[in-house]
């Protein structure tokens, strides 16, 4: 097999593995890699086969580009699902990605829990709220707790706006932190 055939086979495999991308992005990457192979062979006097070996398998190179695209899109999004998808891709790259993913899940679960408990207070006012018994908080925001007579609710209907505010702020803060974390991770990956 000639050197040009090996290059063509590599670029064809790369193009196939980049199928999740738009055809414009896919062709841009293929042209970039083709140019890199040509330039590396010309500058270093190495063969194109050596350059292909340094690039690694086409499927792994394509996976890096696809991951980068998913993380880039997530860093611009405000959708929790897109952000979590980007964070899960980032989690495959190291401990900092795992931390971002964990914090994102935790933030969205807590924020959603606050918002849902505010709605539950409207539907089940006697079973949702914050109860105090002998100076200690015994339950907060649960449908499972049935308050006993010495316990009393301390927030009443104020529970609804407080829970909505806490939930909304938690969701917004989680979105902002995840977007900024994904942007920072993209910069770090670009430097590496």
Short mmCIF file of N, CA and C in Angstrom, two decimals:
data_model
loop_
_atom_site.label_atom_id
_atom_site.label_comp_id
_atom_site.label_asym_id
_atom_site.label_seq_id
_atom_site.Cartn_x
_atom_site.Cartn_y
_atom_site.Cartn_z
N UNK A 1 0.84 -1.17 0.00
CA UNK A 1 0.00 0.00 0.00
C UNK A 1 0.89 1.24 0.00
N UNK A 2 0.61 2.16 -0.88
CA UNK A 2 1.42 3.36 -0.98
C UNK A 2 1.11 4.30 0.17
N UNK A 3 2.02 5.25 0.33
CA UNK A 3 1.87 6.24 1.39
C UNK A 3 0.59 7.06 1.20
N UNK A 4 0.30 7.45 -0.03
CA UNK A 4 -0.91 8.23 -0.30
C UNK A 4 -2.17 7.44 0.00
N UNK A 5 -2.15 6.13 -0.27
CA UNK A 5 -3.31 5.30 0.04
C UNK A 5 -3.53 5.22 1.56
N UNK A 6 -2.43 5.14 2.31
CA UNK A 6 -2.55 5.11 3.78
C UNK A 6 -3.14 6.41 4.30
N UNK A 7 -2.70 7.52 3.72
CA UNK A 7 -3.23 8.83 4.12
C UNK A 7 -4.71 8.91 3.79
N UNK A 8 -5.07 8.48 2.59
CA UNK A 8 -6.48 8.52 2.17
C UNK A 8 -7.35 7.63 3.06
N UNK A 9 -6.85 6.44 3.38
CA UNK A 9 -7.60 5.54 4.25
C UNK A 9 -7.79 6.15 5.65
N UNK A 10 -6.74 6.78 6.16
CA UNK A 10 -6.80 7.41 7.48
C UNK A 10 -7.83 8.55 7.47
N UNK A 11 -7.78 9.38 6.45
CA UNK A 11 -8.71 10.51 6.37
C UNK A 11 -10.16 10.04 6.17
N UNK A 12 -10.34 8.96 5.41
CA UNK A 12 -11.68 8.39 5.23
C UNK A 12 -12.22 7.86 6.56
N UNK A 13 -11.38 7.15 7.31
CA UNK A 13 -11.79 6.64 8.62
C UNK A 13 -12.10 7.79 9.57
N UNK A 14 -11.28 8.83 9.53
CA UNK A 14 -11.51 10.00 10.38
C UNK A 14 -12.84 10.66 10.03
N UNK A 15 -13.09 10.82 8.75
CA UNK A 15 -14.34 11.45 8.28
C UNK A 15 -15.55 10.64 8.76
N UNK A 16 -15.46 9.32 8.70
CA UNK A 16 -16.57 8.46 9.14
C UNK A 16 -16.81 8.58 10.65
N UNK A 17 -15.75 8.67 11.42
CA UNK A 17 -15.88 8.76 12.88
C UNK A 17 -16.36 10.13 13.34
N UNK A 18 -16.25 11.13 12.48
CA UNK A 18 -16.70 12.48 12.81
C UNK A 18 -18.15 12.71 12.40
N UNK A 19 -18.89 11.64 12.17
CA UNK A 19 -20.27 11.76 11.69
C UNK A 19 -21.20 12.54 12.61
N UNK A 20 -21.00 12.61 13.94
CA UNK A 20 -21.90 13.43 14.76
C UNK A 20 -21.80 14.94 14.45
N UNK A 21 -20.78 15.35 13.75
CA UNK A 21 -20.58 16.76 13.44
C UNK A 21 -21.27 17.14 12.14
N UNK A 22 -21.41 18.42 11.93
CA UNK A 22 -21.95 18.89 10.65
C UNK A 22 -20.91 18.59 9.57
N UNK A 23 -21.38 18.49 8.34
CA UNK A 23 -20.45 18.17 7.25
C UNK A 23 -19.40 19.26 7.08
N UNK A 24 -19.78 20.50 7.33
CA UNK A 24 -18.83 21.61 7.23
C UNK A 24 -17.71 21.48 8.26
N UNK A 25 -18.08 21.20 9.53
CA UNK A 25 -17.07 21.01 10.58
C UNK A 25 -16.20 19.78 10.29
N UNK A 26 -16.85 18.72 9.84
CA UNK A 26 -16.14 17.48 9.55
C UNK A 26 -15.09 17.71 8.46
N UNK A 27 -15.48 18.38 7.37
CA UNK A 27 -14.54 18.61 6.28
C UNK A 27 -13.42 19.56 6.68
N UNK A 28 -13.74 20.53 7.52
CA UNK A 28 -12.70 21.45 8.02
C UNK A 28 -11.64 20.70 8.81
N UNK A 29 -12.07 19.77 9.67
CA UNK A 29 -11.13 18.98 10.46
C UNK A 29 -10.30 18.08 9.56
N UNK A 30 -10.93 17.45 8.59
CA UNK A 30 -10.20 16.57 7.68
C UNK A 30 -9.16 17.37 6.90
N UNK A 31 -9.54 18.57 6.43
CA UNK A 31 -8.55 19.42 5.71
C UNK A 31 -7.40 19.82 6.66
N UNK A 32 -7.74 20.13 7.89
CA UNK A 32 -6.71 20.52 8.86
C UNK A 32 -5.73 19.37 9.10
N UNK A 33 -6.24 18.17 9.29
CA UNK A 33 -5.37 17.01 9.52
C UNK A 33 -4.56 16.69 8.27
N UNK A 34 -5.18 16.80 7.10
CA UNK A 34 -4.46 16.56 5.85
C UNK A 34 -3.31 17.55 5.69
N UNK A 35 -3.57 18.79 6.00
CA UNK A 35 -2.54 19.83 5.94
C UNK A 35 -1.43 19.54 6.96
N UNK A 36 -1.82 19.11 8.14
CA UNK A 36 -0.83 18.80 9.18
C UNK A 36 0.07 17.64 8.73
N UNK A 37 -0.51 16.64 8.15
CA UNK A 37 0.28 15.50 7.68
C UNK A 37 1.28 15.95 6.61
N UNK A 38 0.82 16.75 5.66
CA UNK A 38 1.68 17.24 4.58
C UNK A 38 2.80 18.14 5.15
N UNK A 39 2.43 19.06 6.06
CA UNK A 39 3.43 19.97 6.63
C UNK A 39 4.45 19.24 7.48
N UNK A 40 3.98 18.27 8.29
CA UNK A 40 4.90 17.51 9.15
C UNK A 40 5.89 16.71 8.33
N UNK A 41 5.40 16.11 7.28
CA UNK A 41 6.29 15.31 6.43
C UNK A 41 7.30 16.20 5.72
N UNK A 42 6.88 17.40 5.34
CA UNK A 42 7.77 18.32 4.63
C UNK A 42 8.80 18.96 5.55
N UNK A 43 8.43 19.33 6.76
CA UNK A 43 9.33 20.04 7.67
C UNK A 43 10.34 19.12 8.33
N UNK A 44 9.89 18.01 8.78
CA UNK A 44 10.76 17.14 9.56
C UNK A 44 11.48 16.11 8.71
N UNK A 45 11.09 16.01 7.47
CA UNK A 45 11.69 15.00 6.61
C UNK A 45 11.20 13.60 6.94
N UNK A 46 10.19 13.53 7.85
CA UNK A 46 9.63 12.23 8.22
C UNK A 46 8.60 11.82 7.17
N UNK A 47 8.31 10.56 7.14
CA UNK A 47 7.30 10.09 6.20
C UNK A 47 5.91 10.38 6.75
N UNK A 48 4.95 10.35 5.88
CA UNK A 48 3.56 10.57 6.29
C UNK A 48 3.09 9.46 7.20
N UNK A 49 3.64 8.27 7.05
CA UNK A 49 3.28 7.14 7.90
C UNK A 49 3.70 7.43 9.35
N UNK A 50 4.87 8.04 9.53
CA UNK A 50 5.32 8.42 10.88
C UNK A 50 4.37 9.45 11.49
N UNK A 51 3.93 10.40 10.68
CA UNK A 51 3.00 11.42 11.16
C UNK A 51 1.67 10.78 11.54
N UNK A 52 1.20 9.84 10.76
CA UNK A 52 -0.04 9.13 11.09
C UNK A 52 0.10 8.37 12.40
N UNK A 53 1.26 7.77 12.61
CA UNK A 53 1.50 7.03 13.86
C UNK A 53 1.48 7.99 15.06
N UNK A 54 2.05 9.19 14.88
CA UNK A 54 2.04 10.18 15.98
C UNK A 54 0.62 10.67 16.26
N UNK A 55 -0.20 10.78 15.23
CA UNK A 55 -1.59 11.22 15.42
C UNK A 55 -2.41 10.18 16.15
N UNK A 56 -2.04 8.93 16.01
CA UNK A 56 -2.79 7.86 16.65
C UNK A 56 -3.93 7.38 15.76
N UNK A 57 -4.66 6.40 16.25
CA UNK A 57 -5.76 5.85 15.45
C UNK A 57 -6.81 6.93 15.13
N UNK A 58 -7.42 6.80 13.97
CA UNK A 58 -8.40 7.79 13.52
C UNK A 58 -9.60 7.87 14.46
N UNK A 59 -10.02 6.73 15.02
CA UNK A 59 -11.18 6.77 15.91
C UNK A 59 -10.90 7.53 17.20
N UNK A 60 -9.69 7.42 17.71
CA UNK A 60 -9.35 8.17 18.94
C UNK A 60 -9.21 9.66 18.66
N UNK A 61 -8.63 10.00 17.54
CA UNK A 61 -8.51 11.42 17.17
C UNK A 61 -9.90 12.02 16.95
N UNK A 62 -10.77 11.27 16.28
CA UNK A 62 -12.13 11.76 16.06
C UNK A 62 -12.88 11.92 17.38
N UNK A 63 -12.68 10.99 18.31
CA UNK A 63 -13.35 11.08 19.62
C UNK A 63 -12.93 12.34 20.36
N UNK A 64 -11.65 12.73 20.23
CA UNK A 64 -11.18 13.96 20.87
C UNK A 64 -11.88 15.18 20.27
N UNK A 65 -12.03 15.18 18.96
CA UNK A 65 -12.71 16.31 18.31
C UNK A 65 -14.19 16.35 18.70
N UNK A 66 -14.84 15.20 18.73
CA UNK A 66 -16.26 15.15 19.08
C UNK A 66 -16.46 15.59 20.54
N UNK A 67 -15.60 15.10 21.43
CA UNK A 67 -15.68 15.52 22.83
C UNK A 67 -15.49 17.02 22.96
N UNK A 68 -14.52 17.53 22.25
CA UNK A 68 -14.28 18.98 22.28
C UNK A 68 -15.48 19.77 21.80
N UNK A 69 -16.14 19.28 20.75
CA UNK A 69 -17.32 19.96 20.22
C UNK A 69 -18.47 19.92 21.22
N UNK A 70 -18.68 18.78 21.86
CA UNK A 70 -19.76 18.66 22.85
C UNK A 70 -19.50 19.59 24.03
N UNK A 71 -18.26 19.63 24.50
CA UNK A 71 -17.91 20.50 25.63
C UNK A 71 -18.05 21.96 25.22
N UNK A 72 -17.65 22.29 24.00
CA UNK A 72 -17.77 23.67 23.52
C UNK A 72 -19.23 24.09 23.45
N UNK A 73 -20.08 23.25 22.90
CA UNK A 73 -21.51 23.58 22.83
C UNK A 73 -22.12 23.71 24.22
N UNK A 74 -21.73 22.83 25.11
CA UNK A 74 -22.26 22.89 26.48
C UNK A 74 -21.83 24.17 27.19
N UNK A 75 -20.62 24.64 26.93
CA UNK A 75 -20.14 25.84 27.62
C UNK A 75 -20.88 27.09 27.18
N UNK A 76 -21.62 27.00 26.07
CA UNK A 76 -22.40 28.14 25.58
C UNK A 76 -23.89 27.99 25.88
N UNK A 77 -24.28 26.85 26.39
CA UNK A 77 -25.69 26.54 26.58
C UNK A 77 -26.18 26.91 27.97
N UNK A 78 -27.49 27.04 28.11
CA UNK A 78 -28.09 27.20 29.44
C UNK A 78 -28.99 26.02 29.76
N UNK A 79 -29.06 25.05 28.87
CA UNK A 79 -29.87 23.85 29.10
C UNK A 79 -29.15 22.92 30.07
N UNK A 80 -29.81 22.54 31.16
CA UNK A 80 -29.18 21.61 32.10
C UNK A 80 -28.79 20.28 31.45
N UNK A 81 -29.59 19.78 30.53
CA UNK A 81 -29.27 18.51 29.88
C UNK A 81 -28.00 18.62 29.03
N UNK A 82 -27.87 19.70 28.29
CA UNK A 82 -26.68 19.90 27.46
C UNK A 82 -25.45 20.09 28.36
N UNK A 83 -25.61 20.87 29.43
CA UNK A 83 -24.50 21.09 30.36
C UNK A 83 -24.07 19.79 31.03
N UNK A 84 -25.02 18.99 31.45
CA UNK A 84 -24.68 17.72 32.09
C UNK A 84 -24.03 16.76 31.10
N UNK A 85 -24.48 16.78 29.84
CA UNK A 85 -23.84 15.93 28.82
C UNK A 85 -22.38 16.35 28.62
N UNK A 86 -22.16 17.66 28.53
CA UNK A 86 -20.78 18.15 28.41
C UNK A 86 -19.95 17.81 29.63
N UNK A 87 -20.55 17.91 30.82
CA UNK A 87 -19.83 17.58 32.05
C UNK A 87 -19.50 16.09 32.11
N UNK A 88 -20.40 15.25 31.61
CA UNK A 88 -20.11 13.82 31.61
C UNK A 88 -18.97 13.50 30.63
N UNK A 89 -18.91 14.20 29.50
CA UNK A 89 -17.78 14.02 28.57
C UNK A 89 -16.48 14.47 29.24
N UNK A 90 -16.58 15.58 29.97
CA UNK A 90 -15.41 16.11 30.67
C UNK A 90 -14.97 15.15 31.78
N UNK A 91 -15.93 14.46 32.39
CA UNK A 91 -15.61 13.52 33.47
C UNK A 91 -14.75 12.36 32.99
N UNK A 92 -14.81 12.05 31.70
CA UNK A 92 -13.98 10.97 31.17
C UNK A 92 -12.52 11.40 31.02
N UNK A 93 -12.25 12.67 31.20
CA UNK A 93 -10.90 13.20 30.96
C UNK A 93 -10.08 13.41 32.24
N UNK A 94 -10.71 13.28 33.42
CA UNK A 94 -9.91 13.44 34.62
C UNK A 94 -10.74 13.77 35.84
N UNK A 95 -10.04 13.93 36.94
CA UNK A 95 -10.68 14.15 38.23
C UNK A 95 -11.41 15.49 38.29
N UNK A 96 -10.89 16.51 37.64
CA UNK A 96 -11.58 17.80 37.65
C UNK A 96 -12.90 17.70 36.91
N UNK A 97 -12.95 16.92 35.86
CA UNK A 97 -14.20 16.70 35.14
C UNK A 97 -15.21 15.94 35.98
N UNK A 98 -14.73 14.98 36.75
CA UNK A 98 -15.62 14.24 37.65
C UNK A 98 -16.21 15.18 38.69
N UNK A 99 -15.39 16.07 39.21
CA UNK A 99 -15.85 17.05 40.20
C UNK A 99 -16.90 17.99 39.61
N UNK A 100 -16.67 18.48 38.40
CA UNK A 100 -17.64 19.35 37.73
C UNK A 100 -18.95 18.60 37.51
N UNK A 101 -18.88 17.37 37.06
CA UNK A 101 -20.07 16.56 36.81
C UNK A 101 -20.84 16.32 38.11
N UNK A 102 -20.14 15.96 39.18
CA UNK A 102 -20.78 15.71 40.47
C UNK A 102 -21.45 16.98 41.00
N UNK A 103 -20.75 18.10 40.95
CA UNK A 103 -21.32 19.36 41.43
C UNK A 103 -22.54 19.77 40.59
N UNK A 104 -22.49 19.52 39.30
CA UNK A 104 -23.62 19.83 38.44
C UNK A 104 -24.84 19.01 38.80
N UNK A 105 -24.65 17.70 38.95
CA UNK A 105 -25.77 16.84 39.35
C UNK A 105 -26.33 17.28 40.70
N UNK A 106 -25.44 17.50 41.65
CA UNK A 106 -25.87 17.89 43.00
C UNK A 106 -26.63 19.22 42.96
N UNK A 107 -26.11 20.20 42.26
CA UNK A 107 -26.76 21.50 42.18
C UNK A 107 -28.13 21.43 41.54
N UNK A 108 -28.25 20.68 40.44
CA UNK A 108 -29.54 20.57 39.77
C UNK A 108 -30.55 19.77 40.60
N UNK A 109 -30.08 18.75 41.30
CA UNK A 109 -30.99 17.98 42.16
C UNK A 109 -31.48 18.84 43.32
N UNK A 110 -30.57 19.56 43.98
CA UNK A 110 -30.98 20.42 45.10
C UNK A 110 -31.93 21.52 44.63
N UNK A 111 -31.58 22.21 43.56
CA UNK A 111 -32.42 23.28 43.05
C UNK A 111 -33.80 22.79 42.65
N UNK A 112 -33.83 21.66 41.96
CA UNK A 112 -35.12 21.08 41.56
C UNK A 112 -35.92 20.64 42.78
N UNK A 113 -35.23 20.11 43.78
CA UNK A 113 -35.91 19.69 45.01
C UNK A 113 -36.58 20.85 45.72
N UNK A 114 -35.89 21.98 45.80
CA UNK A 114 -36.49 23.16 46.42
C UNK A 114 -37.73 23.62 45.66
N UNK A 115 -37.61 23.69 44.34
CA UNK A 115 -38.74 24.15 43.52
C UNK A 115 -39.92 23.18 43.64
N UNK A 116 -39.64 21.88 43.56
CA UNK A 116 -40.72 20.89 43.68
C UNK A 116 -41.38 20.93 45.05
N UNK A 117 -40.59 21.15 46.10
CA UNK A 117 -41.18 21.22 47.44
C UNK A 117 -42.07 22.45 47.59
N UNK A 118 -41.75 23.54 46.89
CA UNK A 118 -42.62 24.72 46.93
C UNK A 118 -43.97 24.40 46.30
N UNK A 119 -43.95 23.68 45.18
CA UNK A 119 -45.21 23.27 44.56
C UNK A 119 -45.96 22.25 45.43
N UNK A 120 -45.20 21.37 46.09
CA UNK A 120 -45.83 20.39 46.98
C UNK A 120 -46.52 21.09 48.16
N UNK A 121 -45.96 22.20 48.61
CA UNK A 121 -46.58 22.96 49.70
C UNK A 121 -47.96 23.46 49.28
N UNK A 122 -48.11 23.83 48.03
CA UNK A 122 -49.43 24.27 47.54
C UNK A 122 -50.43 23.12 47.53
N UNK A 123 -49.97 21.92 47.17
CA UNK A 123 -50.85 20.77 47.05
C UNK A 123 -51.08 20.04 48.38
N UNK A 124 -50.04 19.98 49.20
CA UNK A 124 -50.11 19.25 50.47
C UNK A 124 -49.60 20.16 51.60
N UNK A 125 -50.34 21.19 51.95
CA UNK A 125 -49.84 22.18 52.91
C UNK A 125 -49.56 21.63 54.31
N UNK A 126 -50.26 20.59 54.71
CA UNK A 126 -50.03 20.07 56.07
C UNK A 126 -48.86 19.08 56.13
N UNK A 127 -48.38 18.64 54.98
CA UNK A 127 -47.29 17.67 54.96
C UNK A 127 -46.00 18.23 54.36
N UNK A 128 -45.98 19.48 54.00
CA UNK A 128 -44.78 20.08 53.42
C UNK A 128 -44.48 21.37 54.16
N UNK A 129 -43.23 21.57 54.56
CA UNK A 129 -42.83 22.77 55.27
C UNK A 129 -41.61 22.50 56.13
N UNK A 130 -41.40 23.35 57.11
CA UNK A 130 -40.29 23.19 58.05
C UNK A 130 -40.87 23.18 59.46
N UNK A 131 -40.70 22.05 60.15
CA UNK A 131 -41.25 21.89 61.49
C UNK A 131 -40.16 21.91 62.55
N UNK A 132 -40.52 22.48 63.68
CA UNK A 132 -39.62 22.56 64.83
C UNK A 132 -40.30 21.85 66.00
N UNK A 133 -39.55 21.05 66.71
CA UNK A 133 -40.05 20.37 67.91
C UNK A 133 -39.01 20.55 69.00
N UNK A 134 -39.38 21.23 70.06
CA UNK A 134 -38.50 21.50 71.20
C UNK A 134 -37.20 22.18 70.77
N UNK A 135 -37.32 23.15 69.88
CA UNK A 135 -36.18 23.95 69.45
C UNK A 135 -35.31 23.32 68.39
N UNK A 136 -35.64 22.14 67.90
CA UNK A 136 -34.84 21.48 66.87
C UNK A 136 -35.69 21.29 65.61
N UNK A 137 -35.06 21.50 64.47
CA UNK A 137 -35.75 21.25 63.21
C UNK A 137 -35.87 19.74 63.05
N UNK A 138 -37.11 19.26 62.90
CA UNK A 138 -37.32 17.83 62.78
C UNK A 138 -37.60 17.40 61.34
N UNK A 139 -38.06 18.29 60.51
CA UNK A 139 -38.31 17.96 59.10
C UNK A 139 -38.40 19.24 58.30
N UNK A 140 -38.00 19.14 57.06
CA UNK A 140 -38.10 20.30 56.18
C UNK A 140 -38.41 19.83 54.78
N UNK A 141 -39.52 20.36 54.21
CA UNK A 141 -39.86 20.13 52.80
C UNK A 141 -40.16 18.72 52.42
N UNK A 142 -40.81 17.95 53.29
CA UNK A 142 -41.05 16.55 52.95
C UNK A 142 -42.52 16.21 52.97
N UNK A 143 -42.90 15.30 52.10
CA UNK A 143 -44.27 14.79 52.10
C UNK A 143 -44.40 13.58 53.01
N UNK A 144 -43.30 13.00 53.41
CA UNK A 144 -43.31 11.79 54.20
C UNK A 144 -43.50 12.05 55.70
N UNK A 145 -43.19 13.25 56.13
CA UNK A 145 -43.27 13.55 57.55
C UNK A 145 -44.68 13.99 57.91
N UNK A 146 -45.24 13.37 58.93
CA UNK A 146 -46.54 13.78 59.45
C UNK A 146 -46.27 14.42 60.81
N UNK A 147 -46.45 15.74 60.92
CA UNK A 147 -46.10 16.42 62.16
C UNK A 147 -46.97 15.96 63.33
N UNK A 148 -46.33 15.76 64.47
CA UNK A 148 -47.03 15.40 65.70
C UNK A 148 -47.35 16.68 66.45
N UNK A 149 -48.36 16.66 67.32
CA UNK A 149 -48.84 17.87 67.98
C UNK A 149 -47.80 18.78 68.63
N UNK A 150 -46.76 18.30 69.30
CA UNK A 150 -45.86 19.32 69.86
C UNK A 150 -45.05 20.05 68.79
N UNK A 151 -44.88 19.45 67.59
CA UNK A 151 -44.12 20.11 66.52
C UNK A 151 -45.01 21.16 65.87
N UNK A 152 -44.38 22.25 65.45
CA UNK A 152 -45.13 23.29 64.76
C UNK A 152 -44.31 23.81 63.58
N UNK A 153 -45.03 24.27 62.56
CA UNK A 153 -44.38 24.77 61.36
C UNK A 153 -43.94 26.21 61.61
N UNK A 154 -42.72 26.54 61.19
CA UNK A 154 -42.21 27.89 61.47
C UNK A 154 -42.34 28.84 60.30
N UNK A 155 -42.46 28.34 59.08
CA UNK A 155 -42.52 29.25 57.93
C UNK A 155 -43.93 29.46 57.39
N UNK A 156 -44.80 28.51 57.56
CA UNK A 156 -46.15 28.64 57.04
C UNK A 156 -46.14 28.80 55.52
N UNK A 157 -46.93 29.75 55.03
CA UNK A 157 -46.99 29.96 53.58
C UNK A 157 -45.75 30.67 53.04
N UNK A 158 -44.91 31.19 53.92
CA UNK A 158 -43.64 31.79 53.48
C UNK A 158 -42.69 30.73 52.93
N UNK A 159 -43.00 29.48 53.22
CA UNK A 159 -42.18 28.39 52.71
C UNK A 159 -42.13 28.42 51.18
N UNK A 160 -43.24 28.73 50.55
CA UNK A 160 -43.34 28.70 49.08
C UNK A 160 -42.37 29.70 48.44
N UNK A 161 -42.42 31.00 48.78
CA UNK A 161 -41.47 31.91 48.11
C UNK A 161 -40.02 31.66 48.50
N UNK A 162 -39.80 31.22 49.74
CA UNK A 162 -38.42 30.93 50.16
C UNK A 162 -37.87 29.74 49.37
N UNK A 163 -38.66 28.66 49.26
CA UNK A 163 -38.20 27.48 48.52
C UNK A 163 -38.03 27.78 47.04
N UNK A 164 -38.95 28.55 46.46
CA UNK A 164 -38.82 28.93 45.04
C UNK A 164 -37.57 29.77 44.81
N UNK A 165 -37.31 30.71 45.71
CA UNK A 165 -36.12 31.56 45.57
C UNK A 165 -34.84 30.75 45.72
N UNK A 166 -34.78 29.90 46.77
CA UNK A 166 -33.59 29.07 46.96
C UNK A 166 -33.38 28.12 45.78
N UNK A 167 -34.46 27.52 45.30
CA UNK A 167 -34.35 26.60 44.17
C UNK A 167 -33.89 27.31 42.91
N UNK A 168 -34.50 28.45 42.62
CA UNK A 168 -34.13 29.20 41.41
C UNK A 168 -32.68 29.66 41.46
N UNK A 169 -32.28 30.20 42.62
CA UNK A 169 -30.89 30.66 42.76
C UNK A 169 -29.90 29.51 42.65
N UNK A 170 -30.26 28.36 43.21
CA UNK A 170 -29.38 27.18 43.10
C UNK A 170 -29.26 26.72 41.66
N UNK A 171 -30.37 26.70 40.93
CA UNK A 171 -30.33 26.29 39.52
C UNK A 171 -29.52 27.27 38.68
N UNK A 172 -29.71 28.56 38.91
CA UNK A 172 -28.97 29.58 38.15
C UNK A 172 -27.47 29.50 38.47
N UNK A 173 -27.15 29.39 39.77
CA UNK A 173 -25.74 29.31 40.17
C UNK A 173 -25.07 28.06 39.60
N UNK A 174 -25.78 26.95 39.61
CA UNK A 174 -25.23 25.71 39.05
C UNK A 174 -24.96 25.87 37.56
N UNK A 175 -25.89 26.48 36.84
CA UNK A 175 -25.71 26.70 35.40
C UNK A 175 -24.50 27.59 35.13
N UNK A 176 -24.39 28.68 35.87
CA UNK A 176 -23.25 29.60 35.67
C UNK A 176 -21.94 28.91 36.00
N UNK A 177 -21.89 28.18 37.11
CA UNK A 177 -20.65 27.50 37.49
C UNK A 177 -20.26 26.41 36.49
N UNK A 178 -21.24 25.68 35.99
CA UNK A 178 -20.92 24.63 35.02
C UNK A 178 -20.42 25.22 33.70
N UNK A 179 -21.09 26.28 33.24
CA UNK A 179 -20.64 26.92 32.00
C UNK A 179 -19.21 27.43 32.13
N UNK A 180 -18.91 28.10 33.24
CA UNK A 180 -17.56 28.63 33.41
C UNK A 180 -16.55 27.50 33.57
N UNK A 181 -16.92 26.42 34.27
CA UNK A 181 -16.01 25.28 34.42
C UNK A 181 -15.72 24.63 33.08
N UNK A 182 -16.73 24.51 32.23
CA UNK A 182 -16.52 23.91 30.91
C UNK A 182 -15.66 24.81 30.03
N UNK A 183 -15.84 26.13 30.16
CA UNK A 183 -14.99 27.05 29.39
C UNK A 183 -13.53 26.95 29.83
N UNK A 184 -13.32 26.90 31.14
CA UNK A 184 -11.96 26.79 31.67
C UNK A 184 -11.33 25.47 31.22
N UNK A 185 -12.11 24.40 31.23
CA UNK A 185 -11.56 23.11 30.81
C UNK A 185 -11.16 23.14 29.34
N UNK A 186 -11.94 23.84 28.51
CA UNK A 186 -11.58 23.96 27.10
C UNK A 186 -10.26 24.70 26.94
N UNK A 187 -10.06 25.75 27.73
CA UNK A 187 -8.79 26.48 27.65
C UNK A 187 -7.63 25.62 28.08
N UNK A 188 -7.82 24.83 29.13
CA UNK A 188 -6.74 23.95 29.61
C UNK A 188 -6.43 22.89 28.56
N UNK A 189 -7.46 22.33 27.93
CA UNK A 189 -7.23 21.32 26.90
C UNK A 189 -6.52 21.92 25.69
N UNK A 190 -6.82 23.16 25.38
CA UNK A 190 -6.16 23.83 24.24
C UNK A 190 -4.68 24.02 24.53
N UNK A 191 -4.33 24.30 25.80
CA UNK A 191 -2.93 24.50 26.16
C UNK A 191 -2.15 23.19 26.14
N UNK A 192 -2.85 22.08 26.43
CA UNK A 192 -2.17 20.78 26.44
C UNK A 192 -2.01 20.32 25.02
#
